[in-house]
Amino acid sequence: MARYSIDQKLAILSDAAKYDASCASSGSTRRDSRDGKGLGSNEGSGICHAYAPDGRCISLLKILMTNFCIYDCAYCINRVSSNVRRARFSVDEVVRLTIEFYRRNYIEGLFLSSGIIRSPDATMEDMVRIARKLREEENFRGYIHLKTIPDAAPELIEEAGRLADRLSINVELPTDASVKKHAPEKNPEQIRRAMADVRLRRQAARDKTHTGRKAPRFAPAGQSTQVIIGADDANDTTILRQSTRLYGGYGLKRVYYSAFSPIPDATARLPLVSPPLQREHRLYQADWLLRFYDFELDEITEATTDGNLDLDVDPKLAWALANRARFPVDVNTAPKELLLRVPGFGIKSVNRILSTRRHRKLRYEDLLRIGALMKNARPFITVLGWSPGALTDRADLRALFAPPPEQLRLL
C-alpha cells in the first residue's frame, strides 16, 4: 500500500466522503466553552458545509476514516472491487485533524463515516475511540455525527450514541429486494433492527432513572438515514412511501436522498441511467410537504406520471395544477390547511397571514410584504386588490411557470 502524508489522506478521504449526506447540529443540546472549561462549541457559524433547518450555517470536517472496504456494494465507489486510491486515517490522526481544524476556526464539528475494514465491530470500535478521545481527552464540545454500522455489536452503537450528537444508519436503497441484489453482504432486517434499537435508547435517555436522575444522553440530535436513488428501478412513489414508514417507525430526524452517480466499471452491474440532481431536489420538496405541510402521500403521488414526480414543476405546484377545482381560495377566509396548499405560500407566510387577518382584511400589497411568492400564488388566490379571473382555468397555465429559455453556447 502506498504511504501517504496526512494532507494526501485528507484529500482522498474527504473526496470519498462526498457521497455521504451530512446534516447540521440543529436539535443537539447546546454546549460551548465560554465558561473556560473544555474546547469547542456546537453553536454559531463558520465556513459553511451544511445548513441547519433553522438557517444556521454549520461547518463540519466531513471525512471517511478509511475508504478500504470488505463489502462489494455495486453502487459504491469504495467497494472492494473498485479501482480507486485507498487511504486510512489512524484514530489519532482524525482526532488531531479535528482539533487543529477547530482551532483554526475552519469547523464546528466532525462528520465521520467509514468503509468496513476487517469486520463491522473492528471498524465501529475505531470510530468510537475517535469520539471518546475527542470528548474525554480533548474535552471537545463541538458537534459529532457518526455514520454507524448496523452489523456492529449493540454495545458499540450504545457507546457511540453517548458520545455523538447524531447517529445515522443507512438503509441504502428503497427496497429490500434492491439491497439484497446490489449489496448482498448487507441485511435489510438487521439495518432496521439497529435503527429501532437507536430509537429505543433515545427514548430511554429521555426518562428518569429509578433514582430520579436523568439517564445519560444518547444521540440528542436524533438519528437520520440515507437512501440512494437511481441505482435501482424504484420510482418516486416507492421512495416516498419508504421514507414515510421510516419517519413513523424509527423517529428519524431526516431522510437524506442521494442521487446515484454512475461510477467506472459498474455499468454492467448497474445499467440504469442516473437520475438528474433535479429528481433528488423534487424528492426533498415532496418530503418537506409530507413533514411540514400536512400533505398525504396519496395527494402528492396522484399528480405523478408513472409514479415519478414532475421534474419541471415542484410537487406543490403540480398538485395545485391537478386540483384546480379547489382554487382560487380567499386568503381572508380560507382555513390554514388550504392556505398551506397554495403555491408560493410557505409556513411563515401562512402564519403571518393568519395573524394579520385577526385584526384586518389583507390586501395584495400585504402579501408582498409578508414574503409570499406571488408569481406562483396569483392564479390560485383571491384577495383585496386581486382576482385571477379566468387565469386559474387557462389551458396554458402550466406553461406560465416554465423557466425562461436559455441561449445554448457552442463552445
mmCIF file of C-alpha atoms in Angstrom:
data_model
loop_
_atom_site.group_PDB
_atom_site.id
_atom_site.type_symbol
_atom_site.label_atom_id
_atom_site.label_comp_id
_atom_site.label_asym_id
_atom_site.label_seq_id
_atom_site.Cartn_x
_atom_site.Cartn_y
_atom_site.Cartn_z
ATOM 1 C CA MET A 1 0.000 0.000 0.000
ATOM 2 C CA ALA A 2 1.298 3.462 -0.868
ATOM 3 C CA ARG A 3 2.327 5.664 2.041
ATOM 4 C CA TYR A 4 0.531 8.996 2.029
ATOM 5 C CA SER A 5 1.070 12.144 4.031
ATOM 6 C CA ILE A 6 -1.791 13.308 6.199
ATOM 7 C CA ASP A 7 -2.582 16.034 3.634
ATOM 8 C CA GLN A 8 -2.812 13.408 0.880
ATOM 9 C CA LYS A 9 -5.038 11.230 3.065
ATOM 10 C CA LEU A 10 -7.247 14.203 3.748
ATOM 11 C CA ALA A 11 -7.604 14.880 0.021
ATOM 12 C CA ILE A 12 -8.525 11.247 -0.701
ATOM 13 C CA LEU A 13 -10.841 10.635 2.236
ATOM 14 C CA SER A 14 -12.654 13.974 2.173
ATOM 15 C CA ASP A 15 -13.389 13.419 -1.529
ATOM 16 C CA ALA A 16 -14.556 9.860 -0.775
ATOM 17 C CA ALA A 17 -16.960 11.228 1.846
ATOM 18 C CA LYS A 18 -18.856 13.416 -0.639
ATOM 19 C CA TYR A 19 -21.338 10.593 -1.285
ATOM 20 C CA ASP A 20 -22.412 10.587 2.375
ATOM 21 C CA ALA A 21 -25.189 13.077 3.046
ATOM 22 C CA SER A 22 -24.351 15.158 6.112
ATOM 23 C CA CYS A 23 -26.520 17.220 8.379
ATOM 24 C CA ALA A 24 -26.037 20.045 10.818
ATOM 25 C CA SER A 25 -26.180 20.253 14.577
ATOM 26 C CA SER A 26 -29.711 21.554 14.832
ATOM 27 C CA GLY A 27 -31.546 19.711 17.584
ATOM 28 C CA SER A 28 -28.481 18.918 19.649
ATOM 29 C CA THR A 29 -28.134 20.088 23.219
ATOM 30 C CA ARG A 30 -26.300 23.410 23.245
ATOM 31 C CA ARG A 31 -22.748 23.266 24.570
ATOM 32 C CA ASP A 32 -19.906 25.756 24.460
ATOM 33 C CA SER A 33 -16.681 26.537 26.277
ATOM 34 C CA ARG A 34 -17.369 30.135 27.275
ATOM 35 C CA ASP A 35 -17.200 29.089 30.926
ATOM 36 C CA GLY A 36 -13.490 28.384 30.437
ATOM 37 C CA LYS A 37 -13.992 24.630 30.613
ATOM 38 C CA GLY A 38 -13.427 22.392 27.627
ATOM 39 C CA LEU A 39 -12.817 23.134 23.993
ATOM 40 C CA GLY A 40 -15.144 23.875 21.111
ATOM 41 C CA SER A 41 -18.781 24.642 20.607
ATOM 42 C CA ASN A 42 -21.703 23.267 18.639
ATOM 43 C CA GLU A 43 -23.219 26.730 18.121
ATOM 44 C CA GLY A 44 -22.582 29.663 15.824
ATOM 45 C CA SER A 45 -21.453 29.730 12.243
ATOM 46 C CA GLY A 46 -18.230 29.431 10.266
ATOM 47 C CA ILE A 47 -17.147 28.074 6.920
ATOM 48 C CA CYS A 48 -20.399 26.528 5.743
ATOM 49 C CA HIS A 49 -20.537 22.857 4.965
ATOM 50 C CA ALA A 50 -24.191 22.273 5.873
ATOM 51 C CA TYR A 51 -27.318 24.216 6.794
ATOM 52 C CA ALA A 52 -29.394 23.630 9.887
ATOM 53 C CA PRO A 53 -33.185 23.651 9.458
ATOM 54 C CA ASP A 54 -33.285 26.940 11.375
ATOM 55 C CA GLY A 55 -30.956 28.524 8.809
ATOM 56 C CA ARG A 56 -27.684 28.429 10.740
ATOM 57 C CA CYS A 57 -24.518 27.611 8.808
ATOM 58 C CA ILE A 58 -22.677 24.673 10.327
ATOM 59 C CA SER A 59 -19.132 23.858 9.309
ATOM 60 C CA LEU A 60 -18.108 20.231 9.559
ATOM 61 C CA LEU A 61 -14.955 18.274 8.910
ATOM 62 C CA LYS A 62 -16.511 15.595 6.733
ATOM 63 C CA ILE A 63 -14.273 12.587 6.096
ATOM 64 C CA LEU A 64 -14.115 8.828 5.906
ATOM 65 C CA MET A 65 -11.918 7.091 8.422
ATOM 66 C CA THR A 66 -10.948 4.854 5.508
ATOM 67 C CA ASN A 67 -12.172 4.054 2.024
ATOM 68 C CA PHE A 68 -10.970 0.464 2.256
ATOM 69 C CA CYS A 69 -13.988 -1.836 2.387
ATOM 70 C CA ILE A 70 -14.535 -5.584 2.515
ATOM 71 C CA TYR A 71 -18.030 -5.234 1.011
ATOM 72 C CA ASP A 72 -18.804 -5.193 -2.714
ATOM 73 C CA CYS A 73 -21.913 -2.968 -2.970
ATOM 74 C CA ALA A 74 -22.455 -2.368 -6.691
ATOM 75 C CA TYR A 75 -23.423 1.316 -6.290
ATOM 76 C CA CYS A 76 -20.464 2.295 -4.070
ATOM 77 C CA ILE A 77 -17.283 3.827 -5.445
ATOM 78 C CA ASN A 78 -15.355 2.380 -2.477
ATOM 79 C CA ARG A 79 -16.486 -1.232 -2.882
ATOM 80 C CA VAL A 80 -13.770 -3.876 -2.649
ATOM 81 C CA SER A 81 -13.712 -4.469 -6.428
ATOM 82 C CA SER A 82 -13.359 -0.758 -7.273
ATOM 83 C CA ASN A 83 -10.057 0.530 -8.627
ATOM 84 C CA VAL A 84 -9.628 3.671 -6.512
ATOM 85 C CA ARG A 85 -6.796 5.068 -4.437
ATOM 86 C CA ARG A 86 -7.104 3.770 -0.893
ATOM 87 C CA ALA A 87 -6.121 5.522 2.302
ATOM 88 C CA ARG A 88 -6.743 5.183 6.011
ATOM 89 C CA PHE A 89 -6.568 7.575 8.933
ATOM 90 C CA SER A 90 -5.417 6.366 12.305
ATOM 91 C CA VAL A 91 -7.535 7.208 15.332
ATOM 92 C CA ASP A 92 -5.039 9.830 16.498
ATOM 93 C CA GLU A 93 -4.863 11.434 13.041
ATOM 94 C CA VAL A 94 -8.633 12.052 12.953
ATOM 95 C CA VAL A 95 -8.549 13.478 16.473
ATOM 96 C CA ARG A 96 -5.621 15.752 15.645
ATOM 97 C CA LEU A 97 -7.213 16.962 12.402
ATOM 98 C CA THR A 98 -10.487 17.767 14.155
ATOM 99 C CA ILE A 99 -8.825 19.739 16.934
ATOM 100 C CA GLU A 100 -6.445 21.593 14.615
ATOM 101 C CA PHE A 101 -9.216 22.497 12.194
ATOM 102 C CA TYR A 102 -11.342 23.752 15.046
ATOM 103 C CA ARG A 103 -8.543 25.873 16.484
ATOM 104 C CA ARG A 104 -8.098 27.484 13.081
ATOM 105 C CA ASN A 105 -11.832 28.276 13.030
ATOM 106 C CA TYR A 106 -12.390 26.095 9.956
ATOM 107 C CA ILE A 107 -15.007 23.825 11.518
ATOM 108 C CA GLU A 108 -17.507 23.462 14.318
ATOM 109 C CA GLY A 109 -17.800 19.709 14.301
ATOM 110 C CA LEU A 110 -16.996 16.330 12.778
ATOM 111 C CA PHE A 111 -18.945 14.149 10.369
ATOM 112 C CA LEU A 112 -17.288 10.721 10.341
ATOM 113 C CA SER A 113 -18.100 7.721 8.176
ATOM 114 C CA SER A 114 -16.014 4.767 7.055
ATOM 115 C CA GLY A 115 -15.666 1.770 4.828
ATOM 116 C CA ILE A 116 -15.737 -1.609 6.576
ATOM 117 C CA ILE A 117 -12.253 -2.873 7.447
ATOM 118 C CA ARG A 118 -11.547 -6.293 8.957
ATOM 119 C CA SER A 119 -15.060 -6.504 10.439
ATOM 120 C CA PRO A 120 -18.006 -4.267 11.381
ATOM 121 C CA ASP A 121 -17.013 -4.448 15.058
ATOM 122 C CA ALA A 122 -13.384 -3.505 14.398
ATOM 123 C CA THR A 123 -14.440 -0.516 12.294
ATOM 124 C CA MET A 124 -17.073 0.686 14.752
ATOM 125 C CA GLU A 125 -14.646 0.298 17.639
ATOM 126 C CA ASP A 126 -12.148 2.641 15.965
ATOM 127 C CA MET A 127 -14.867 5.225 15.261
ATOM 128 C CA VAL A 128 -15.975 5.074 18.900
ATOM 129 C CA ARG A 129 -12.368 5.515 20.031
ATOM 130 C CA ILE A 130 -12.157 8.689 17.949
ATOM 131 C CA ALA A 131 -15.301 10.115 19.527
ATOM 132 C CA ARG A 132 -14.161 9.056 23.021
ATOM 133 C CA LYS A 133 -10.761 10.711 22.636
ATOM 134 C CA LEU A 134 -12.373 13.920 21.410
ATOM 135 C CA ARG A 135 -14.883 14.057 24.252
ATOM 136 C CA GLU A 136 -12.851 12.721 27.174
ATOM 137 C CA GLU A 137 -9.216 13.552 26.379
ATOM 138 C CA GLU A 138 -9.611 16.739 24.319
ATOM 139 C CA ASN A 139 -12.832 17.809 26.073
ATOM 140 C CA PHE A 140 -14.268 18.702 22.678
ATOM 141 C CA ARG A 141 -17.784 20.110 22.924
ATOM 142 C CA GLY A 142 -18.442 20.578 19.232
ATOM 143 C CA TYR A 143 -20.884 18.605 17.131
ATOM 144 C CA ILE A 144 -20.148 14.976 16.235
ATOM 145 C CA HIS A 145 -22.131 12.928 13.724
ATOM 146 C CA LEU A 146 -21.193 9.265 13.359
ATOM 147 C CA LYS A 147 -22.321 7.045 10.494
ATOM 148 C CA THR A 148 -22.777 3.818 12.428
ATOM 149 C CA ILE A 149 -22.530 0.265 11.170
ATOM 150 C CA PRO A 150 -25.701 -1.776 11.728
ATOM 151 C CA ASP A 151 -23.844 -5.105 11.973
ATOM 152 C CA ALA A 152 -21.652 -3.833 14.820
ATOM 153 C CA ALA A 153 -22.205 -5.032 18.383
ATOM 154 C CA PRO A 154 -25.065 -3.200 20.176
ATOM 155 C CA GLU A 155 -22.760 -2.082 22.989
ATOM 156 C CA LEU A 156 -20.559 -0.257 20.457
ATOM 157 C CA ILE A 157 -23.545 1.569 18.972
ATOM 158 C CA GLU A 158 -24.704 2.372 22.504
ATOM 159 C CA GLU A 159 -21.355 3.977 23.354
ATOM 160 C CA ALA A 160 -21.371 5.832 20.038
ATOM 161 C CA GLY A 161 -24.737 7.334 20.961
ATOM 162 C CA ARG A 162 -23.443 8.509 24.336
ATOM 163 C CA LEU A 163 -20.531 10.310 22.657
ATOM 164 C CA ALA A 164 -22.066 11.632 19.423
ATOM 165 C CA ASP A 165 -24.769 14.224 18.865
ATOM 166 C CA ARG A 166 -26.326 12.354 15.963
ATOM 167 C CA LEU A 167 -26.146 8.803 14.640
ATOM 168 C CA SER A 168 -27.131 7.639 11.191
ATOM 169 C CA ILE A 169 -27.619 4.158 9.829
ATOM 170 C CA ASN A 170 -28.133 3.975 6.076
ATOM 171 C CA VAL A 171 -30.981 1.919 4.644
ATOM 172 C CA GLU A 172 -29.034 2.184 1.350
ATOM 173 C CA LEU A 173 -31.740 1.507 -1.283
ATOM 174 C CA PRO A 174 -35.539 1.978 -1.363
ATOM 175 C CA THR A 175 -36.482 -1.716 -1.253
ATOM 176 C CA ASP A 176 -35.209 -4.854 0.447
ATOM 177 C CA ALA A 177 -35.031 -6.623 -2.910
ATOM 178 C CA SER A 178 -32.672 -3.938 -4.252
ATOM 179 C CA VAL A 179 -30.422 -4.125 -1.187
ATOM 180 C CA LYS A 180 -30.168 -7.898 -1.474
ATOM 181 C CA LYS A 181 -29.400 -7.647 -5.178
ATOM 182 C CA HIS A 182 -26.874 -4.798 -5.179
ATOM 183 C CA ALA A 183 -25.446 -5.065 -1.647
ATOM 184 C CA PRO A 184 -25.630 -8.793 -0.839
ATOM 185 C CA GLU A 185 -23.419 -8.542 2.265
ATOM 186 C CA LYS A 186 -25.921 -6.181 3.903
ATOM 187 C CA ASN A 187 -29.069 -7.332 5.661
ATOM 188 C CA PRO A 188 -32.124 -5.012 5.490
ATOM 189 C CA GLU A 189 -33.683 -6.643 8.547
ATOM 190 C CA GLN A 190 -30.520 -6.051 10.593
ATOM 191 C CA ILE A 191 -30.388 -2.425 9.443
ATOM 192 C CA ARG A 192 -33.934 -1.875 10.691
ATOM 193 C CA ARG A 193 -33.220 -3.666 13.974
ATOM 194 C CA ALA A 194 -30.251 -1.367 14.583
ATOM 195 C CA MET A 195 -32.366 1.708 13.779
ATOM 196 C CA ALA A 196 -35.106 0.512 16.142
ATOM 197 C CA ASP A 197 -32.521 -0.046 18.874
ATOM 198 C CA VAL A 198 -31.262 3.529 18.475
ATOM 199 C CA ARG A 199 -34.812 4.824 18.768
ATOM 200 C CA LEU A 200 -35.440 2.818 21.956
ATOM 201 C CA ARG A 201 -32.197 4.036 23.500
ATOM 202 C CA ARG A 202 -33.084 7.644 22.670
ATOM 203 C CA GLN A 203 -36.488 7.203 24.306
ATOM 204 C CA ALA A 204 -34.871 5.665 27.411
ATOM 205 C CA ALA A 205 -32.446 8.610 27.619
ATOM 206 C CA ARG A 206 -35.397 10.968 27.992
ATOM 207 C CA ASP A 207 -36.741 9.088 31.016
ATOM 208 C CA LYS A 208 -35.549 9.436 34.585
ATOM 209 C CA THR A 209 -33.773 6.535 36.271
ATOM 210 C CA HIS A 210 -35.116 4.773 39.365
ATOM 211 C CA THR A 211 -33.055 7.215 41.476
ATOM 212 C CA GLY A 212 -34.829 10.174 39.919
ATOM 213 C CA ARG A 213 -31.831 11.305 37.898
ATOM 214 C CA LYS A 214 -31.871 11.799 34.148
ATOM 215 C CA ALA A 215 -30.492 8.905 32.132
ATOM 216 C CA PRO A 216 -27.217 9.500 30.229
ATOM 217 C CA ARG A 217 -27.647 11.453 26.996
ATOM 218 C CA PHE A 218 -27.963 9.401 23.833
ATOM 219 C CA ALA A 219 -27.719 10.967 20.360
ATOM 220 C CA PRO A 220 -29.626 14.108 21.440
ATOM 221 C CA ALA A 221 -29.840 15.387 17.841
ATOM 222 C CA GLY A 222 -31.524 12.130 16.811
ATOM 223 C CA GLN A 223 -30.813 9.694 14.011
ATOM 224 C CA SER A 224 -31.033 10.013 10.246
ATOM 225 C CA THR A 225 -30.639 7.749 7.256
ATOM 226 C CA GLN A 226 -29.702 7.934 3.591
ATOM 227 C CA VAL A 227 -31.465 6.466 0.566
ATOM 228 C CA ILE A 228 -29.663 6.171 -2.761
ATOM 229 C CA ILE A 229 -31.969 6.958 -5.665
ATOM 230 C CA GLY A 230 -31.422 5.905 -9.238
ATOM 231 C CA ALA A 231 -29.294 2.822 -8.534
ATOM 232 C CA ASP A 232 -32.390 0.628 -8.921
ATOM 233 C CA ASP A 233 -35.723 0.907 -10.714
ATOM 234 C CA ALA A 234 -37.748 2.150 -7.714
ATOM 235 C CA ASN A 235 -39.970 5.082 -8.638
ATOM 236 C CA ASP A 236 -40.507 8.199 -6.535
ATOM 237 C CA THR A 237 -43.759 6.888 -5.050
ATOM 238 C CA THR A 238 -41.935 3.828 -3.704
ATOM 239 C CA ILE A 239 -39.141 6.016 -2.306
ATOM 240 C CA LEU A 240 -41.541 8.404 -0.562
ATOM 241 C CA ARG A 241 -43.596 5.528 0.841
ATOM 242 C CA GLN A 242 -40.415 4.032 2.303
ATOM 243 C CA SER A 243 -39.495 7.417 3.794
ATOM 244 C CA THR A 244 -42.941 7.767 5.377
ATOM 245 C CA ARG A 245 -42.505 4.383 7.063
ATOM 246 C CA LEU A 246 -39.022 5.335 8.288
ATOM 247 C CA TYR A 247 -40.195 8.605 9.816
ATOM 248 C CA GLY A 248 -43.127 6.940 11.523
ATOM 249 C CA GLY A 249 -41.414 3.760 12.649
ATOM 250 C CA TYR A 250 -37.989 4.960 13.762
ATOM 251 C CA GLY A 251 -38.453 8.572 14.815
ATOM 252 C CA LEU A 252 -35.931 9.838 12.286
ATOM 253 C CA LYS A 253 -34.914 13.479 12.190
ATOM 254 C CA ARG A 254 -34.211 13.299 8.480
ATOM 255 C CA VAL A 255 -34.161 11.013 5.457
ATOM 256 C CA TYR A 256 -31.472 12.081 3.002
ATOM 257 C CA TYR A 257 -31.836 11.363 -0.700
ATOM 258 C CA SER A 258 -28.635 10.852 -2.643
ATOM 259 C CA ALA A 259 -28.729 10.781 -6.446
ATOM 260 C CA PHE A 260 -26.718 7.845 -7.760
ATOM 261 C CA SER A 261 -23.811 8.836 -9.987
ATOM 262 C CA PRO A 262 -22.546 6.204 -12.454
ATOM 263 C CA ILE A 263 -19.096 5.004 -11.448
ATOM 264 C CA PRO A 264 -16.406 3.395 -13.596
ATOM 265 C CA ASP A 265 -16.734 -0.323 -14.352
ATOM 266 C CA ALA A 266 -20.192 -0.502 -12.727
ATOM 267 C CA THR A 267 -22.308 -0.072 -15.850
ATOM 268 C CA ALA A 268 -22.590 -3.789 -16.455
ATOM 269 C CA ARG A 269 -23.864 -4.311 -12.924
ATOM 270 C CA LEU A 270 -25.993 -1.165 -12.746
ATOM 271 C CA PRO A 271 -27.201 -0.421 -16.274
ATOM 272 C CA LEU A 272 -29.808 2.093 -15.148
ATOM 273 C CA VAL A 273 -29.492 5.713 -16.161
ATOM 274 C CA SER A 274 -28.508 8.022 -13.324
ATOM 275 C CA PRO A 275 -31.275 10.470 -12.330
ATOM 276 C CA PRO A 276 -30.525 14.172 -12.586
ATOM 277 C CA LEU A 277 -29.976 16.091 -9.384
ATOM 278 C CA GLN A 278 -33.365 17.643 -10.148
ATOM 279 C CA ARG A 279 -35.007 14.369 -9.145
ATOM 280 C CA GLU A 280 -33.199 14.457 -5.807
ATOM 281 C CA HIS A 281 -34.372 18.060 -5.357
ATOM 282 C CA ARG A 282 -38.000 17.165 -6.096
ATOM 283 C CA LEU A 283 -37.894 14.322 -3.569
ATOM 284 C CA TYR A 284 -36.668 16.712 -0.888
ATOM 285 C CA GLN A 285 -39.516 19.096 -1.749
ATOM 286 C CA ALA A 286 -42.086 16.300 -1.544
ATOM 287 C CA ASP A 287 -40.556 15.091 1.728
ATOM 288 C CA TRP A 288 -40.932 18.624 3.108
ATOM 289 C CA LEU A 289 -44.606 18.724 2.123
ATOM 290 C CA LEU A 290 -45.229 15.439 3.921
ATOM 291 C CA ARG A 291 -43.453 16.521 7.088
ATOM 292 C CA PHE A 292 -44.472 20.155 7.491
ATOM 293 C CA TYR A 293 -47.400 20.959 5.188
ATOM 294 C CA ASP A 294 -49.752 18.143 6.221
ATOM 295 C CA PHE A 295 -49.869 16.642 2.739
ATOM 296 C CA GLU A 296 -50.777 12.978 2.477
ATOM 297 C CA LEU A 297 -48.649 10.696 0.320
ATOM 298 C CA ASP A 298 -51.604 9.953 -1.958
ATOM 299 C CA GLU A 299 -52.103 13.667 -2.616
ATOM 300 C CA ILE A 300 -48.542 14.037 -3.872
ATOM 301 C CA THR A 301 -48.437 10.827 -5.873
ATOM 302 C CA GLU A 302 -51.767 11.439 -7.624
ATOM 303 C CA ALA A 303 -50.011 14.171 -9.612
ATOM 304 C CA THR A 304 -47.132 11.904 -10.674
ATOM 305 C CA THR A 305 -46.523 10.196 -14.008
ATOM 306 C CA ASP A 306 -45.664 6.507 -13.749
ATOM 307 C CA GLY A 307 -45.093 7.059 -10.049
ATOM 308 C CA ASN A 308 -42.388 9.694 -10.600
ATOM 309 C CA LEU A 309 -42.503 13.344 -9.597
ATOM 310 C CA ASP A 310 -42.700 16.017 -12.262
ATOM 311 C CA LEU A 311 -39.179 17.355 -12.853
ATOM 312 C CA ASP A 312 -40.393 20.594 -14.464
ATOM 313 C CA VAL A 313 -42.501 21.949 -11.590
ATOM 314 C CA ASP A 314 -42.309 21.463 -7.841
ATOM 315 C CA PRO A 315 -44.661 18.907 -6.198
ATOM 316 C CA LYS A 316 -46.865 21.545 -4.568
ATOM 317 C CA LEU A 317 -47.455 23.348 -7.840
ATOM 318 C CA ALA A 318 -48.035 20.025 -9.610
ATOM 319 C CA TRP A 319 -50.734 19.192 -7.051
ATOM 320 C CA ALA A 320 -52.391 22.596 -7.434
ATOM 321 C CA LEU A 321 -52.440 22.295 -11.228
ATOM 322 C CA ALA A 322 -54.053 18.860 -10.906
ATOM 323 C CA ASN A 323 -56.656 20.164 -8.420
ATOM 324 C CA ARG A 324 -57.762 23.461 -9.951
ATOM 325 C CA ALA A 325 -61.341 22.862 -8.837
ATOM 326 C CA ARG A 326 -60.242 23.746 -5.288
ATOM 327 C CA PHE A 327 -58.973 27.157 -6.377
ATOM 328 C CA PRO A 328 -58.972 30.122 -6.197
ATOM 329 C CA VAL A 329 -59.123 30.408 -2.400
ATOM 330 C CA ASP A 330 -59.953 33.567 -0.492
ATOM 331 C CA VAL A 331 -56.872 34.473 1.544
ATOM 332 C CA ASN A 332 -59.016 36.282 4.113
ATOM 333 C CA THR A 333 -61.280 33.326 4.908
ATOM 334 C CA ALA A 334 -59.574 30.081 3.835
ATOM 335 C CA PRO A 335 -58.523 27.642 6.590
ATOM 336 C CA LYS A 336 -54.841 27.070 7.338
ATOM 337 C CA GLU A 337 -54.704 23.627 5.710
ATOM 338 C CA LEU A 338 -55.873 25.092 2.395
ATOM 339 C CA LEU A 339 -53.575 28.115 2.576
ATOM 340 C CA LEU A 340 -50.661 25.714 3.031
ATOM 341 C CA ARG A 341 -51.576 24.175 -0.320
ATOM 342 C CA VAL A 342 -51.318 27.451 -2.216
ATOM 343 C CA PRO A 343 -48.162 27.535 -4.372
ATOM 344 C CA GLY A 344 -45.907 30.362 -3.249
ATOM 345 C CA PHE A 345 -47.160 30.316 0.363
ATOM 346 C CA GLY A 346 -44.663 28.960 2.892
ATOM 347 C CA ILE A 347 -45.284 28.109 6.525
ATOM 348 C CA LYS A 348 -44.054 31.513 7.744
ATOM 349 C CA SER A 349 -46.187 33.314 5.178
ATOM 350 C CA VAL A 350 -49.298 31.379 6.181
ATOM 351 C CA ASN A 351 -48.715 32.038 9.886
ATOM 352 C CA ARG A 352 -48.292 35.755 9.172
ATOM 353 C CA ILE A 353 -51.490 35.752 7.106
ATOM 354 C CA LEU A 354 -53.450 34.103 9.933
ATOM 355 C CA SER A 355 -52.005 36.507 12.495
ATOM 356 C CA THR A 356 -52.717 39.617 10.404
ATOM 357 C CA ARG A 357 -56.245 38.759 9.359
ATOM 358 C CA ARG A 358 -57.349 38.551 13.004
ATOM 359 C CA HIS A 359 -57.137 42.333 13.012
ATOM 360 C CA ARG A 360 -57.995 43.360 9.454
ATOM 361 C CA LYS A 361 -58.506 42.113 5.926
ATOM 362 C CA LEU A 362 -55.404 41.611 3.837
ATOM 363 C CA ARG A 363 -54.710 43.287 0.521
ATOM 364 C CA TYR A 364 -52.464 42.147 -2.341
ATOM 365 C CA GLU A 365 -49.705 44.513 -1.173
ATOM 366 C CA ASP A 366 -49.793 42.908 2.279
ATOM 367 C CA LEU A 367 -48.961 39.510 0.787
ATOM 368 C CA LEU A 368 -45.928 41.005 -0.931
ATOM 369 C CA ARG A 369 -44.732 42.482 2.370
ATOM 370 C CA ILE A 370 -45.371 39.200 4.157
ATOM 371 C CA GLY A 371 -42.994 37.473 1.757
ATOM 372 C CA ALA A 372 -45.355 35.295 -0.273
ATOM 373 C CA LEU A 373 -44.099 34.322 -3.729
ATOM 374 C CA MET A 374 -46.893 35.958 -5.673
ATOM 375 C CA LYS A 375 -45.665 34.842 -9.086
ATOM 376 C CA ASN A 376 -46.745 31.324 -8.130
ATOM 377 C CA ALA A 377 -49.687 32.255 -5.927
ATOM 378 C CA ARG A 378 -51.610 34.675 -8.203
ATOM 379 C CA PRO A 379 -53.592 32.065 -10.210
ATOM 380 C CA PHE A 380 -54.761 30.326 -7.042
ATOM 381 C CA ILE A 381 -55.986 33.092 -4.716
ATOM 382 C CA THR A 382 -58.365 35.987 -4.336
ATOM 383 C CA VAL A 383 -57.579 38.890 -2.009
ATOM 384 C CA LEU A 384 -58.489 42.573 -1.765
ATOM 385 C CA GLY A 385 -56.928 44.165 -4.812
ATOM 386 C CA TRP A 386 -56.530 40.927 -6.784
ATOM 387 C CA SER A 387 -58.712 38.382 -8.553
ATOM 388 C CA PRO A 388 -57.298 35.817 -11.001
ATOM 389 C CA GLY A 389 -60.382 35.931 -13.225
ATOM 390 C CA ALA A 390 -60.050 33.226 -15.868
ATOM 391 C CA LEU A 391 -56.343 32.749 -15.126
ATOM 392 C CA THR A 392 -56.939 29.723 -12.898
ATOM 393 C CA ASP A 393 -58.641 27.828 -15.715
ATOM 394 C CA ARG A 394 -56.327 28.770 -18.586
ATOM 395 C CA ALA A 395 -55.310 25.780 -20.683
ATOM 396 C CA ASP A 396 -51.736 27.055 -20.840
ATOM 397 C CA LEU A 397 -51.441 27.822 -17.104
ATOM 398 C CA ARG A 398 -48.672 25.275 -16.609
ATOM 399 C CA ALA A 399 -46.623 26.909 -19.348
ATOM 400 C CA LEU A 400 -46.646 30.197 -17.424
ATOM 401 C CA PHE A 401 -44.477 28.564 -14.760
ATOM 402 C CA ALA A 402 -41.925 27.161 -17.201
ATOM 403 C CA PRO A 403 -38.397 28.530 -16.774
ATOM 404 C CA PRO A 404 -37.301 31.058 -19.407
ATOM 405 C CA PRO A 405 -35.388 29.638 -22.373
ATOM 406 C CA GLU A 406 -31.600 29.780 -22.229
ATOM 407 C CA GLN A 407 -29.245 30.505 -25.081
ATOM 408 C CA LEU A 408 -27.047 27.457 -25.641
ATOM 409 C CA ARG A 409 -23.348 28.055 -26.060
ATOM 410 C CA LEU A 410 -21.492 26.406 -28.911
ATOM 411 C CA LEU A 411 -18.195 26.293 -27.043
#
